[in-house]
Coordinates of N, CA and C in Angstrom, one line a residue:
M977 N 0.8 -1.2 0.0 CA 0.0 0.0 0.0 C 0.9 1.3 0.0
K978 N 0.6 2.2 -0.9 CA 1.3 3.5 -0.9 C 0.3 4.5 -0.4
A979 N 0.9 5.5 0.3 CA 0.1 6.6 0.8 C 0.4 7.9 0.1
C980 N -0.6 8.7 -0.1 CA -0.5 10.1 -0.7 C 0.5 10.9 0.1
L981 N 1.5 11.6 -0.6 CA 2.5 12.4 0.1 C 1.8 13.6 0.8
E982 N 0.7 14.0 0.4 CA 0.0 15.2 0.9 C -1.0 14.8 2.1
C983 N -1.9 13.9 1.8 CA -2.9 13.6 2.8 C -2.9 12.2 3.5
D984 N -1.9 11.4 3.1 CA -1.7 10.1 3.6 C -2.8 9.1 3.4
T985 N -3.7 9.3 2.4 CA -4.7 8.3 2.1 C -4.1 7.3 1.1
E986 N -4.8 6.2 1.1 CA -4.3 5.1 0.2 C -4.4 5.5 -1.3
I987 N -3.3 5.2 -2.0 CA -3.3 5.5 -3.4 C -3.7 4.2 -4.2
K988 N -4.6 4.4 -5.2 CA -5.0 3.3 -6.0 C -4.6 3.7 -7.5
G989 N -4.1 2.8 -8.2 CA -3.8 3.0 -9.6 C -2.3 2.6 -9.9
R990 N -1.7 3.4 -10.7 CA -0.3 3.1 -11.2 C 0.6 2.9 -10.0
A991 N 1.7 2.1 -10.2 CA 2.6 1.8 -9.2 C 3.5 3.0 -8.8
D992 N 3.7 3.9 -9.8 CA 4.6 5.0 -9.5 C 3.8 6.3 -9.1
K993 N 2.6 6.2 -8.9 CA 1.7 7.3 -8.5 C 2.1 7.8 -7.0
K994 N 2.2 9.1 -6.8 CA 2.6 9.6 -5.5 C 1.5 10.4 -4.8
F995 N 0.4 10.8 -5.6 CA -0.7 11.6 -5.0 C -2.0 11.0 -5.3
C996 N -3.0 11.2 -4.5 CA -4.3 10.6 -4.7 C -5.1 11.4 -5.7
S997 N -4.8 12.7 -5.8 CA -5.5 13.6 -6.7 C -4.6 14.8 -7.2
D998 N -5.1 15.5 -8.2 CA -4.4 16.7 -8.6 C -4.4 17.8 -7.6
Y999 N -5.5 17.8 -6.8 CA -5.5 18.8 -5.7 C -4.3 18.5 -4.7
C1000 N -4.1 17.3 -4.3 CA -3.1 17.0 -3.4 C -1.7 17.2 -4.0
R1001 N -1.5 16.9 -5.3 CA -0.3 17.1 -5.9 C 0.0 18.6 -6.0
N1002 N -1.0 19.5 -6.3 CA -0.7 20.9 -6.3 C -0.5 21.5 -4.9
A1003 N -1.2 21.0 -3.9 CA -1.0 21.5 -2.6 C 0.4 21.2 -2.1
Y1004 N 0.8 20.0 -2.3 CA 2.1 19.5 -1.9 C 3.2 20.4 -2.6
N1005 N 3.1 20.6 -3.9 CA 4.2 21.4 -4.6 C 4.1 22.8 -4.2
N1006 N 2.9 23.4 -4.0 CA 2.8 24.8 -3.5 C 3.5 25.0 -2.2
K1007 N 3.3 24.0 -1.2 CA 4.0 24.1 0.1 C 5.5 24.0 -0.1
L1008 N 5.9 23.1 -0.9 CA 7.3 22.9 -1.2 C 8.0 24.1 -1.7
N1009 N 7.4 24.9 -2.6 CA 8.0 26.0 -3.3 C 7.5 27.3 -2.8
K1010 N 6.9 27.4 -1.7 CA 6.2 28.6 -1.2 C 7.2 29.8 -1.1
D1011 N 8.3 29.6 -0.4 CA 9.2 30.7 -0.1 C 9.8 31.3 -1.4
S1012 N 10.4 30.4 -2.2 CA 11.0 30.9 -3.4 C 10.0 31.4 -4.4
K1013 N 8.9 30.9 -4.5 CA 7.9 31.4 -5.5 C 7.4 32.8 -5.1
N1014 N 7.3 33.1 -3.8 CA 6.9 34.5 -3.5 C 7.9 35.5 -4.0
L1015 N 9.1 35.2 -3.8 CA 10.2 36.2 -4.2 C 10.1 36.3 -5.7
V1016 N 10.1 35.2 -6.4 CA 10.1 35.3 -7.9 C 8.8 35.9 -8.4
R1017 N 7.7 35.6 -7.8 CA 6.4 36.2 -8.2 C 6.4 37.7 -8.0
N1018 N 6.9 38.2 -6.9 CA 7.0 39.6 -6.6 C 7.9 40.4 -7.6
I1019 N 9.0 39.8 -7.9 CA 10.0 40.4 -8.9 C 9.3 40.4 -10.3
N1020 N 8.7 39.3 -10.7 CA 8.1 39.3 -12.0 C 6.9 40.3 -12.1
N1021 N 6.2 40.4 -11.0 CA 5.1 41.4 -11.0 C 5.7 42.8 -11.2
R1022 N 6.8 43.1 -10.5 CA 7.4 44.4 -10.6 C 7.9 44.7 -12.0
L1023 N 8.6 43.7 -12.6 CA 9.1 43.8 -14.0 C 7.9 44.0 -15.0
R1024 N 6.8 43.2 -14.8 CA 5.7 43.4 -15.7 C 5.1 44.8 -15.6
K1025 N 5.0 45.3 -14.4 CA 4.5 46.7 -14.2 C 5.4 47.7 -14.8
N1026 N 6.7 47.6 -14.7 CA 7.7 48.5 -15.3 C 7.6 48.4 -16.8
Y1027 N 7.4 47.2 -17.4 CA 7.3 47.0 -18.8 C 6.0 47.7 -19.3
R1028 N 4.9 47.6 -18.6 CA 3.6 48.2 -19.0 C 3.8 49.7 -19.0
I1029 N 4.5 50.2 -18.0 CA 4.7 51.7 -17.9 C 5.5 52.2 -19.1
L1030 N 6.6 51.5 -19.4 CA 7.4 51.9 -20.6 C 6.6 51.8 -21.9
E1031 N 5.8 50.7 -22.0 CA 5.0 50.5 -23.2 C 3.9 51.5 -23.4
S1032 N 3.5 52.2 -22.3 CA 2.5 53.2 -22.4 C 2.9 54.5 -23.1
F1033 N 4.2 54.7 -23.3 CA 4.7 55.8 -24.0 C 4.7 55.6 -25.5
T1034 N 4.2 56.6 -26.3 CA 4.2 56.4 -27.8 C 5.6 56.7 -28.3
L1035 N 6.1 55.7 -29.0 CA 7.5 55.8 -29.5 C 7.4 56.3 -31.0
K1036 N 8.3 57.2 -31.3 CA 8.4 57.7 -32.7 C 9.8 57.3 -33.2
E1037 N 9.8 56.4 -34.2 CA 11.1 55.9 -34.7 C 11.8 55.1 -33.6
G1038 N 11.1 54.4 -32.8 CA 11.7 53.6 -31.8 C 12.1 54.3 -30.5
K1039 N 11.8 55.5 -30.3 CA 12.2 56.2 -29.1 C 11.3 57.4 -28.8
T1040 N 11.4 57.9 -27.6 CA 10.7 59.1 -27.1 C 11.4 59.6 -25.9
R1041 N 11.0 60.9 -25.5 CA 11.6 61.4 -24.3 C 10.5 61.7 -23.2
T1042 N 10.8 61.5 -22.0 CA 9.9 61.8 -20.9 C 10.7 62.3 -19.7
T1043 N 10.0 62.6 -18.6 CA 10.7 63.1 -17.4 C 10.7 62.0 -16.3
K1044 N 11.5 62.2 -15.4 CA 11.6 61.3 -14.2 C 10.3 61.4 -13.5
K1045 N 9.7 62.6 -13.4 CA 8.5 62.8 -12.6 C 7.3 62.0 -13.3
S1046 N 7.3 62.0 -14.6 CA 6.3 61.3 -15.3 C 6.4 59.8 -15.0
L1047 N 7.6 59.2 -15.0 CA 7.8 57.8 -14.7 C 7.4 57.5 -13.3
D1048 N 7.9 58.4 -12.4 CA 7.5 58.2 -10.9 C 6.0 58.2 -10.7
N1049 N 5.3 59.2 -11.4 CA 3.9 59.3 -11.2 C 3.1 58.0 -11.6
K1050 N 3.7 57.3 -12.6 CA 3.1 56.1 -13.1 C 3.5 54.9 -12.2
G1051 N 4.4 55.1 -11.3 CA 4.8 54.0 -10.4 C 6.0 53.2 -10.8
F1052 N 6.8 53.8 -11.7 CA 8.0 53.0 -12.3 C 9.0 52.8 -11.1
D1053 N 9.5 51.6 -11.1 CA 10.5 51.2 -10.1 C 11.9 51.1 -10.8
F1054 N 12.8 52.1 -10.6 CA 14.1 52.1 -11.2 C 15.0 51.0 -10.8
E1055 N 14.7 50.3 -9.7 CA 15.5 49.2 -9.2 C 15.3 47.9 -9.9
H1056 N 14.3 47.7 -10.7 CA 14.0 46.4 -11.3 C 14.1 46.5 -12.8
I1057 N 15.2 45.9 -13.3 CA 15.5 45.9 -14.7 C 15.9 44.5 -15.1
T1058 N 15.9 44.2 -16.4 CA 16.4 42.8 -16.8 C 17.8 42.8 -17.3
S1059 N 18.2 44.0 -17.9 CA 19.6 44.0 -18.4 C 20.1 45.4 -18.6
L1060 N 21.4 45.5 -18.8 CA 22.1 46.8 -19.1 C 22.8 46.7 -20.4
Y1061 N 22.8 47.8 -21.1 CA 23.6 47.9 -22.3 C 24.4 49.2 -22.3
T1062 N 25.7 49.0 -22.4 CA 26.6 50.2 -22.4 C 27.2 50.3 -23.8
T1063 N 27.0 51.6 -24.4 CA 27.5 51.9 -25.7 C 29.0 52.1 -25.7
K1064 N 29.6 52.2 -26.9 CA 31.0 52.4 -27.0 C 31.4 53.8 -26.4
K1065 N 30.4 54.7 -26.5 CA 30.7 56.1 -25.9 C 30.5 56.1 -24.4
G1066 N 30.0 55.0 -23.8 CA 29.9 54.9 -22.4 C 28.5 55.2 -21.8
S1067 N 27.5 55.4 -22.7 CA 26.2 55.6 -22.2 C 25.6 54.3 -21.8
T1068 N 24.9 54.2 -20.6 CA 24.3 53.0 -20.2 C 22.8 53.0 -20.3
Y1069 N 22.2 52.1 -21.0 CA 20.8 51.9 -21.2 C 20.3 50.8 -20.2
Y1070 N 19.2 51.1 -19.6 CA 18.6 50.1 -18.6 C 17.4 49.5 -19.3
F1071 N 17.4 48.2 -19.4 CA 16.3 47.5 -20.1 C 15.4 46.7 -19.2
V1072 N 14.1 46.7 -19.6 CA 13.1 45.8 -19.1 C 12.7 45.0 -20.3
Y1073 N 13.3 43.8 -20.5 CA 13.1 43.0 -21.7 C 13.5 43.8 -22.9
D1074 N 12.6 44.2 -23.8 CA 13.1 44.9 -25.0 C 12.8 46.4 -25.0
L1075 N 12.3 46.9 -23.9 CA 12.1 48.3 -23.7 C 13.1 48.8 -22.7
G1076 N 13.7 50.0 -23.0 CA 14.7 50.5 -22.1 C 14.6 52.0 -22.0
Y1077 N 15.5 52.5 -21.1 CA 15.6 54.0 -21.0 C 17.0 54.4 -20.7
L1078 N 17.3 55.6 -21.1 CA 18.6 56.2 -21.0 C 18.5 57.5 -20.2
P1079 N 19.1 57.6 -19.0 CA 19.0 58.8 -18.2 C 19.7 59.9 -19.0
L1080 N 19.0 61.1 -19.1 CA 19.6 62.3 -19.8 C 19.8 63.4 -18.7
D1081 N 20.2 64.5 -19.2 CA 20.4 65.7 -18.3 C 19.0 66.2 -17.8
N1082 N 19.0 66.9 -16.7 CA 17.8 67.6 -16.1 C 16.7 66.6 -15.9
D1083 N 16.9 65.4 -15.4 CA 15.9 64.5 -15.0 C 15.0 64.1 -16.2
Y1084 N 15.6 64.1 -17.4 CA 14.9 63.6 -18.6 C 15.4 62.2 -18.9
Y1085 N 14.5 61.4 -19.5 CA 14.8 60.0 -19.9 C 14.4 59.8 -21.3
M1086 N 15.3 59.1 -22.1 CA 14.9 58.6 -23.4 C 14.5 57.2 -23.3
I1087 N 13.3 56.9 -23.8 CA 12.7 55.5 -23.8 C 13.0 55.0 -25.2
V1088 N 13.5 53.8 -25.2 CA 13.9 53.1 -26.5 C 13.3 51.7 -26.6
K1089 N 13.2 51.2 -27.8 CA 12.8 49.8 -28.0 C 13.9 49.2 -28.8
R1090 N 14.4 48.0 -28.2 CA 15.5 47.3 -28.8 C 15.0 46.5 -30.0
E1091 N 15.6 46.6 -31.1 CA 15.1 45.9 -32.3 C 15.8 44.6 -32.4

């Protein structure tokens, strides 16, 4: 007799079966990955929000300008990015997937789309 890893009830069926139902399998795996999933989920939510904010700007020829205040008002979090790109001239672009920004003078930012 094999017992379900989640609820300890008897398992019927295949010899390699570990759970009595999909519910028990999901509950067991959710408990197992709870701590790491919360961190990953929170970071992914933050990245998605940043991406939607950058995407909300209308780009002309793949770029546009905006202010830091405008980004702040929309809730943009400058701490969450997916990559950096430094040009040969030394300018550093901060990307959230394929959308990025370049800090300019006087609290302006250029928003760009990577092709």
